[in-house]
PDB file of C-alpha atoms in Angstrom:
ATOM      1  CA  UNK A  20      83.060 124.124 101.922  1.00 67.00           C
ATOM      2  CA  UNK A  21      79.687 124.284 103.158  1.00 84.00           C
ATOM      3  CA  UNK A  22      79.959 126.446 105.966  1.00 88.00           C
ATOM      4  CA  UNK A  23      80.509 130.188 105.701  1.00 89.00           C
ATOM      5  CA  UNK A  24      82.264 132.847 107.144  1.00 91.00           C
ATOM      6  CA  UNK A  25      80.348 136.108 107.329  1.00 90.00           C
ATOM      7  CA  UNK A  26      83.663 137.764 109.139  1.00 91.00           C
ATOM      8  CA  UNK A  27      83.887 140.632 107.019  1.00 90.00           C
ATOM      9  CA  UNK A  28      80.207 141.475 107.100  1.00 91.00           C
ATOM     10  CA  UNK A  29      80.321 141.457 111.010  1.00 92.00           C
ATOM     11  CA  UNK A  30      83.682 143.621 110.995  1.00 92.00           C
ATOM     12  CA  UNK A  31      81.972 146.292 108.447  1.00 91.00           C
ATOM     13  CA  UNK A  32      78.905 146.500 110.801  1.00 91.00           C
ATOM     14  CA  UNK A  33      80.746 147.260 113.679  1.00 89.00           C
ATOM     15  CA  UNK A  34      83.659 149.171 111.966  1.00 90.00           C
ATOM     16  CA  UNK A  35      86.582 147.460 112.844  1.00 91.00           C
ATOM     17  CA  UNK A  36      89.609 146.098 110.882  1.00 91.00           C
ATOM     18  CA  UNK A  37      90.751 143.099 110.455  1.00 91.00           C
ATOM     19  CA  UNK A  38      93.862 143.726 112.446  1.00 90.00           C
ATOM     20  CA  UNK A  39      92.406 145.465 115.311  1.00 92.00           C
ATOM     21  CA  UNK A  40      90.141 142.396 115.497  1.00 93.00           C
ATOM     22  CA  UNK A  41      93.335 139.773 115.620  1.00 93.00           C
ATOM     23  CA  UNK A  42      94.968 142.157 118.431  1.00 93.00           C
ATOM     24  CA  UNK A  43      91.798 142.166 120.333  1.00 92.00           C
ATOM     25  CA  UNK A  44      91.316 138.615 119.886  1.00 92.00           C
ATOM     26  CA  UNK A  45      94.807 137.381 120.638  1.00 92.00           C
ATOM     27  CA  UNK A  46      95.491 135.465 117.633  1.00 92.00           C
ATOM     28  CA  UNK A  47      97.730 136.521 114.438  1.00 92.00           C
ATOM     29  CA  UNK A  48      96.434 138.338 111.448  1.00 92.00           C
ATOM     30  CA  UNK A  49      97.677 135.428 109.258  1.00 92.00           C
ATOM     31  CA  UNK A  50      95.246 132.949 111.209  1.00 91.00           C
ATOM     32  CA  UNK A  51      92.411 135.410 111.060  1.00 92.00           C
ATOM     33  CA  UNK A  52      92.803 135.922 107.522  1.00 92.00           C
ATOM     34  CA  UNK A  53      92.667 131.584 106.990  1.00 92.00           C
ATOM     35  CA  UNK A  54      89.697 131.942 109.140  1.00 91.00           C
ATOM     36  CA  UNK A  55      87.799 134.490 106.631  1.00 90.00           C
ATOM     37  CA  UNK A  56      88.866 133.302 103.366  1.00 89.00           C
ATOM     38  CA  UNK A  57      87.784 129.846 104.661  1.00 86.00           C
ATOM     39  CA  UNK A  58      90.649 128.064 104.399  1.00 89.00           C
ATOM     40  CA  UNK A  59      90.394 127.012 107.784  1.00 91.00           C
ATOM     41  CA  UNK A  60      89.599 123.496 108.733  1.00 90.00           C
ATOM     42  CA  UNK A  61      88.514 123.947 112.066  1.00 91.00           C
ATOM     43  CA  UNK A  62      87.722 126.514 114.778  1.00 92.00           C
ATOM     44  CA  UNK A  63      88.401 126.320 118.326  1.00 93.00           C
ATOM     45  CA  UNK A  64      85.510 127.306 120.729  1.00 95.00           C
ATOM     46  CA  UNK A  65      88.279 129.601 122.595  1.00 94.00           C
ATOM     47  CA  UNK A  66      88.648 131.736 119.474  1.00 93.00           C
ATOM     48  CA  UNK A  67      84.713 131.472 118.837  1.00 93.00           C
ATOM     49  CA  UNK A  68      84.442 132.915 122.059  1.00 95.00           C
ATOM     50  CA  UNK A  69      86.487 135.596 121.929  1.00 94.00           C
ATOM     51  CA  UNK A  70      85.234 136.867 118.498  1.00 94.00           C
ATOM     52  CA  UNK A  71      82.092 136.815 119.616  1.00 94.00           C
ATOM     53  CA  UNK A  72      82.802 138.858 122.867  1.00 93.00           C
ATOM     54  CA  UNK A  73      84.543 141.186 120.681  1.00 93.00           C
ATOM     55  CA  UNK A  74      82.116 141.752 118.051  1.00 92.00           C
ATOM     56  CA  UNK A  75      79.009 141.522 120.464  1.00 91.00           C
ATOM     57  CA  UNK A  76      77.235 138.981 118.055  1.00 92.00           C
ATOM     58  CA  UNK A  77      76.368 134.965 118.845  1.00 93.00           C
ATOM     59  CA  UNK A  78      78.381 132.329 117.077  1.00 93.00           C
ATOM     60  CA  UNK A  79      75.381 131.657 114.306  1.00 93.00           C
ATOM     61  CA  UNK A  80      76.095 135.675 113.031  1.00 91.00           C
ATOM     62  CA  UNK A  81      79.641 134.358 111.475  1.00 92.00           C
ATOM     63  CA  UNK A  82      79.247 130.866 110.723  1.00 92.00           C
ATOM     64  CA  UNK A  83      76.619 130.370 108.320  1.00 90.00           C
ATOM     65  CA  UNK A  84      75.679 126.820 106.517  1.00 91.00           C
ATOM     66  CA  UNK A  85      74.690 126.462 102.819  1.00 88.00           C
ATOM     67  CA  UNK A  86      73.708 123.624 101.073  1.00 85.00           C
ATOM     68  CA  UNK A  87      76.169 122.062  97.957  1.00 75.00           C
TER      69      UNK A  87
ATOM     70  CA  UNK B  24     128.872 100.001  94.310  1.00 71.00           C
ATOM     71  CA  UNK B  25     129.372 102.335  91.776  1.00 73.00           C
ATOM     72  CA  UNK B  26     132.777 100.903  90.620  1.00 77.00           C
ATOM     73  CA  UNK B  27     131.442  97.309  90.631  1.00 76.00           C
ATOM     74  CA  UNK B  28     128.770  98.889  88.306  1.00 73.00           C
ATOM     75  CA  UNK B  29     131.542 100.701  86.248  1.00 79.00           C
ATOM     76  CA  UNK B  30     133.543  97.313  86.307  1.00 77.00           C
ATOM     77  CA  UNK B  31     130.327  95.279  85.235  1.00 75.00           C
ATOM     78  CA  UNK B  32     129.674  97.996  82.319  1.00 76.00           C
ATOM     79  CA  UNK B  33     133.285  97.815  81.158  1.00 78.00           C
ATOM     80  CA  UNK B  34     133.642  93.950  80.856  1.00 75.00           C
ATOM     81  CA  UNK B  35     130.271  94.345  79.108  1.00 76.00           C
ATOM     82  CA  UNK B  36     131.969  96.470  76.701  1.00 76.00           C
ATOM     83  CA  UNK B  37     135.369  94.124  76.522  1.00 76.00           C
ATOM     84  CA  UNK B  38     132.875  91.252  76.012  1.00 74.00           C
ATOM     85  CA  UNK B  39     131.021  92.919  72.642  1.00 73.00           C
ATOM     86  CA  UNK B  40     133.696  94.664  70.860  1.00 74.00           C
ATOM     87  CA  UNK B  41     137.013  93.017  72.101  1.00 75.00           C
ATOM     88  CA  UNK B  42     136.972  89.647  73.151  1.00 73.00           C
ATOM     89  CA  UNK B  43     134.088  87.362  74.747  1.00 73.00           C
ATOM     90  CA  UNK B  44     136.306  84.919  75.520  1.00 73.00           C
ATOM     91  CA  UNK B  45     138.242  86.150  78.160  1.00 71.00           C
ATOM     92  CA  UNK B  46     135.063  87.538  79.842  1.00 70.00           C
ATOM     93  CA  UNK B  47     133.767  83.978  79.855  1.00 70.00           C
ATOM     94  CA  UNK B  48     136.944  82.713  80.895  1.00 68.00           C
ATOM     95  CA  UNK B  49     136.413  84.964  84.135  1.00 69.00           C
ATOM     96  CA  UNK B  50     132.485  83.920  84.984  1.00 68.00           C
ATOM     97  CA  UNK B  51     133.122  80.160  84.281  1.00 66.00           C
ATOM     98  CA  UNK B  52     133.079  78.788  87.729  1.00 64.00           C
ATOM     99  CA  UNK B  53     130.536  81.549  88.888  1.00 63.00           C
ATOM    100  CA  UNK B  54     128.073  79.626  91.206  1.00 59.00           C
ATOM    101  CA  UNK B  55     124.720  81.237  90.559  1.00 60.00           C
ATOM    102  CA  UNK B  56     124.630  81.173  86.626  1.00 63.00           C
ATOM    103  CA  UNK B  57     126.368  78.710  84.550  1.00 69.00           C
ATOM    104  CA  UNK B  58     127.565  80.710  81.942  1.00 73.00           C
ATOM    105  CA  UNK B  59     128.854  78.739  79.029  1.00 73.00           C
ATOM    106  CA  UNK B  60     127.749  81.033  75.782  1.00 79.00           C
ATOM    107  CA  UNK B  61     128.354  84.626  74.430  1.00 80.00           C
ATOM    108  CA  UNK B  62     124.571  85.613  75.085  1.00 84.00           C
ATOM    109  CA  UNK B  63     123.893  84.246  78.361  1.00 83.00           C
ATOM    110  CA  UNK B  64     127.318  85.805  79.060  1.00 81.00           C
ATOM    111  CA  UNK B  65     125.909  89.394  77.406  1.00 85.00           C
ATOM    112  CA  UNK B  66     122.088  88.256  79.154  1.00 88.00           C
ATOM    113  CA  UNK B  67     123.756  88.161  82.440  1.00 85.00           C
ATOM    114  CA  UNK B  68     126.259  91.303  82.373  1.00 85.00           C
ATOM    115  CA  UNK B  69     123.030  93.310  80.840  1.00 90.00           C
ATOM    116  CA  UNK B  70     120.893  91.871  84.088  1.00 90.00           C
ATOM    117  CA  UNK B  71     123.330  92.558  86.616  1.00 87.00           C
ATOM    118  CA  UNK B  72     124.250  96.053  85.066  1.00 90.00           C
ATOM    119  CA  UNK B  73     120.671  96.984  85.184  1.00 92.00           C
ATOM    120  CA  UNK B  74     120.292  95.678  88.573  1.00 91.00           C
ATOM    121  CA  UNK B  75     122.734  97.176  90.281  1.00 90.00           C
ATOM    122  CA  UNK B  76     122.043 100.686  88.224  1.00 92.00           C
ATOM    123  CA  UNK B  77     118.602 100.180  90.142  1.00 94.00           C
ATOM    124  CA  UNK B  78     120.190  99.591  93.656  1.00 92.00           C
ATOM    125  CA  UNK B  79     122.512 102.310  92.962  1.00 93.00           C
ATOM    126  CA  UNK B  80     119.058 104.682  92.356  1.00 95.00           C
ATOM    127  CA  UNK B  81     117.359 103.378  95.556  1.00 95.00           C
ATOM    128  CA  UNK B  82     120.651 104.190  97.336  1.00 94.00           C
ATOM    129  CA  UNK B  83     120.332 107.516  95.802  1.00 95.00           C
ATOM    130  CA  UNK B  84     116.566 108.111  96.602  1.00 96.00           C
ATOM    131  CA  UNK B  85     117.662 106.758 100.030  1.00 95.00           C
ATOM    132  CA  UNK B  86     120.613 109.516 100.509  1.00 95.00           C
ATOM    133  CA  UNK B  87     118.163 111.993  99.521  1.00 94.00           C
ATOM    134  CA  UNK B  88     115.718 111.204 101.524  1.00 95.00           C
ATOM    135  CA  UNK B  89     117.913 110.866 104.621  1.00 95.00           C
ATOM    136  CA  UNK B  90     118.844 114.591 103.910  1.00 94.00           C
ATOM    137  CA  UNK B  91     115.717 115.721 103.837  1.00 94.00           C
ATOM    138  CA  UNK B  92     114.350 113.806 107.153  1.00 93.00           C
ATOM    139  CA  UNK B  93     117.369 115.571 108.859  1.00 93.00           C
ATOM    140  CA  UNK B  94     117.355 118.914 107.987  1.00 91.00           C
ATOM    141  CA  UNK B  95     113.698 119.984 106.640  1.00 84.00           C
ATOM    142  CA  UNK B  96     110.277 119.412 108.221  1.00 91.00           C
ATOM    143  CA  UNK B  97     108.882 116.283 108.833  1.00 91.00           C
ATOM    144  CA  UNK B  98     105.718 114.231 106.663  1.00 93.00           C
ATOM    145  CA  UNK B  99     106.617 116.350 103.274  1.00 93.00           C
ATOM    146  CA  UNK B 100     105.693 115.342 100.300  1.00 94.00           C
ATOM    147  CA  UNK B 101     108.782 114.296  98.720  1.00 94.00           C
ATOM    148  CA  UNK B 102     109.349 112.196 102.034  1.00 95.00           C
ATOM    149  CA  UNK B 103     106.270 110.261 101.232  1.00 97.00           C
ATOM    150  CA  UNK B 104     106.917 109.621  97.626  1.00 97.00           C
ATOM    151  CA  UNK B 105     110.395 108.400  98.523  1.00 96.00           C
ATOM    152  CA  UNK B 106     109.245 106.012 100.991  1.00 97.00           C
ATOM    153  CA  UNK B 107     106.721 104.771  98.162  1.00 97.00           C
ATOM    154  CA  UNK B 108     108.770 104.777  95.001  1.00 97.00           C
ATOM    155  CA  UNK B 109     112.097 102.654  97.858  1.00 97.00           C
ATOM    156  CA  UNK B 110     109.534 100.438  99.141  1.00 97.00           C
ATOM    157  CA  UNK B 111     107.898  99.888  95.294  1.00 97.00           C
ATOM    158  CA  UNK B 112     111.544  99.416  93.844  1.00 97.00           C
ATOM    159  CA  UNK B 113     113.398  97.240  95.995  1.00 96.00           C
ATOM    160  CA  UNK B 114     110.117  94.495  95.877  1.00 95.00           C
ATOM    161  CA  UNK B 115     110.355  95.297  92.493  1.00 95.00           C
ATOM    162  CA  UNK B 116     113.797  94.227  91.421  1.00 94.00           C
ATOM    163  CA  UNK B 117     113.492  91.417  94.322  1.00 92.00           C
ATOM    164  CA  UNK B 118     110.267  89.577  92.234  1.00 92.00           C
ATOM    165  CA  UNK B 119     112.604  90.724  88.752  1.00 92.00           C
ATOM    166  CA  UNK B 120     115.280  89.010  90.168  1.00 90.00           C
ATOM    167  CA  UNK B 121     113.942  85.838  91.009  1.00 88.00           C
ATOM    168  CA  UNK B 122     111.992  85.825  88.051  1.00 90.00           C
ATOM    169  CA  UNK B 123     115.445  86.432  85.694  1.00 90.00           C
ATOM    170  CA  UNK B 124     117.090  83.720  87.309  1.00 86.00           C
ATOM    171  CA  UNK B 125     113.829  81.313  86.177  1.00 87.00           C
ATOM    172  CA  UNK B 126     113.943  82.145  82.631  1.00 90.00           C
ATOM    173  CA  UNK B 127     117.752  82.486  82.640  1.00 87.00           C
ATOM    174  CA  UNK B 128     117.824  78.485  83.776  1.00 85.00           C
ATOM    175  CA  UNK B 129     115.048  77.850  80.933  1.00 88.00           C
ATOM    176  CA  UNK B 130     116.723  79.543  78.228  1.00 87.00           C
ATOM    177  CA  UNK B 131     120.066  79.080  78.430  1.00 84.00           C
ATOM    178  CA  UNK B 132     120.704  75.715  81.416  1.00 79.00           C
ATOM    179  CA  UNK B 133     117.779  74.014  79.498  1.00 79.00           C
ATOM    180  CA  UNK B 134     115.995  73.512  82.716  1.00 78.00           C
ATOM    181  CA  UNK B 135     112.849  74.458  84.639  1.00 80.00           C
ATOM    182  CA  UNK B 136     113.764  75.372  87.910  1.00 74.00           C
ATOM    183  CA  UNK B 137     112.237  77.040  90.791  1.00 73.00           C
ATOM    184  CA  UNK B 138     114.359  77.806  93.557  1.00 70.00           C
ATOM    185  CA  UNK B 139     113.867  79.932  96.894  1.00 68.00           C
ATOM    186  CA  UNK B 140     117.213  79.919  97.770  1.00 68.00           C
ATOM    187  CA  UNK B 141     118.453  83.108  96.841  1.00 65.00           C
ATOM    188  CA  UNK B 142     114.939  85.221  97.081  1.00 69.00           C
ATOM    189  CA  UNK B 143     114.907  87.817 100.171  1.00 80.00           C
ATOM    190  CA  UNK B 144     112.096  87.870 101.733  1.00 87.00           C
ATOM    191  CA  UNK B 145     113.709  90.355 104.102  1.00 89.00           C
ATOM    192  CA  UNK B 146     114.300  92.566 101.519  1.00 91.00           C
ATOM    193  CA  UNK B 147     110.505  92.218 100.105  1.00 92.00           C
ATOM    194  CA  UNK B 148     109.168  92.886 103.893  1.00 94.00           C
ATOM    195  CA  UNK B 149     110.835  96.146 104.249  1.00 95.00           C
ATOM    196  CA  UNK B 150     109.982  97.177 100.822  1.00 96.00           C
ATOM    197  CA  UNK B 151     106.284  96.713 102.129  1.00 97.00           C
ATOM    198  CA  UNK B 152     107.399  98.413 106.024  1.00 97.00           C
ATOM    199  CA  UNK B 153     108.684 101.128 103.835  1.00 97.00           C
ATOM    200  CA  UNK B 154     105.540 101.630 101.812  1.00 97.00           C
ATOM    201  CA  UNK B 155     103.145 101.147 105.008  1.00 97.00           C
ATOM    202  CA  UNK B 156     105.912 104.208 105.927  1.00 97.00           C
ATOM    203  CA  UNK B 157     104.796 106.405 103.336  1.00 97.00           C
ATOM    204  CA  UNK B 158     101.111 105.641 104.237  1.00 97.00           C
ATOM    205  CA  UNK B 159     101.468 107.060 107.979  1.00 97.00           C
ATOM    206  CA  UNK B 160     104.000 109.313 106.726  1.00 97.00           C
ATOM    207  CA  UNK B 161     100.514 110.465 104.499  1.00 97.00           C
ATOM    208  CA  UNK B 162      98.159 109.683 107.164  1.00 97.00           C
ATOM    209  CA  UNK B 163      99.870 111.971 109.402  1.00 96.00           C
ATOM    210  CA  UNK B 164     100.990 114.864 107.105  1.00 95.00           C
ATOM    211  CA  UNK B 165      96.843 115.718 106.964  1.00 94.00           C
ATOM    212  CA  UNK B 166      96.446 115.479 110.711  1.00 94.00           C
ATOM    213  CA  UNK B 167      99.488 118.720 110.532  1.00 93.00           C
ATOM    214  CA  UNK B 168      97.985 120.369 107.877  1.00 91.00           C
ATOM    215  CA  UNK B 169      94.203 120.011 109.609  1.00 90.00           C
ATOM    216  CA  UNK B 170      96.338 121.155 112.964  1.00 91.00           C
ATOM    217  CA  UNK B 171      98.395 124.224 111.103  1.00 89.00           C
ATOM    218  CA  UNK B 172      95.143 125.182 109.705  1.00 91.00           C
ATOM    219  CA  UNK B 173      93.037 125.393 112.790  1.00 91.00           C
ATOM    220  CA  UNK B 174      92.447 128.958 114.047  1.00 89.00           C
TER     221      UNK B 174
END
């Protein structure tokens, strides 16, 4: 897929775990790890949201687009 | 259906190594074929043997897929394919049917026939419901998928 997801960068640069992320976020570590291996096909701006709050970044820091 | 398959097979068998005779004796005054000779009696046991051994496979594909729709998950993929392959088979051995019947009357009545009377066009419109089935079935077993699979 096009569209990247730069989830693990973000979580090494603040020093968090995936887990601790998924608690804070309110969703399982099972979705969060579809969401970073890109599996997922779509992400709701609720989740967005609260990722971002969590990881103090804007929405363009984990979603990145590439060209085929 | 499974002993009227056995019973077809077994005056199949009568009729090749034991006696034709009495087999034709039997099917003389059948209605739908006129069955005067040794091959269109063996043509017509053959047909009807592998006819019904195809209804008795949709009934099985049918059993299996009721057992499936009522104790797994719905829109899987074997549900899907069995909708297909039910829908494919029964217009399948509908059209075969009719078309058997055609040559039968050419080859062995000496006639050229074409008659409606006993095609199903029931049976051919839920083979077609059935495979329109398997296309939502399809449709909608993406939709879950796309749903499962957003975070």
């Amino acid at each position: 897929m096009p569209i990247n997801i730069n989830l693990d960068k973000i979580l090494e640069e603040r020093g968090m775990k995936s887990n601790e992320l998924a608690e804070k976020i309110g969703i399982t570590t099972a979705n969060l790890s579809i969401l970073k291996t890109g599996k997922a096909k779509a992400v709701r701006f609720s989740t967005l949201e609260a990722i971002c709050e969590a990881l103090d970044c804007q929405p363009g820091d984990i979603l990145e687009y590439t060209k085929n | 259906m499974i002993l009227g398959w056995i019973l077809l097979f077994g005056f199949l068998l009568y009729a090749i190594f034991i006696s034709p005779s009495d087999i034709l004796e039997i099917f003389r005054d059948a209605e739908e074929f006129e069955i005067k000779s040794k091959n269109a009696l063996y043509t017509s046991l053959s047909y009807e043997l592998l006819s019904s051994g195809v209804w008795i496979f949709i009934l099985y594909l049918f059993k299996n897929l009721m057992q499936d729709l009522i104790a797994g998950p719905l829109f899987t993929k074997l549900q899907i394919a069995s909708f297909k392959l039910i829908g494919q088979l029964i217009i399948f051995i509908t059209i075969l049917n009719e078309l058997f019947r055609f040559v039968y009357k050419v080859i062995f009545n000496k006639r050229i026939e074409i008659n409606f009377d006993h095609f199903n066009l029931w049976f051919v419109i839920f083979g077609l419901f059935l495979i329109f089935l398997s296309k939502i079935f399809n449709q909608a077993r993406i939709i879950k998928e796309e749903n499962e699979l957003t975070v």
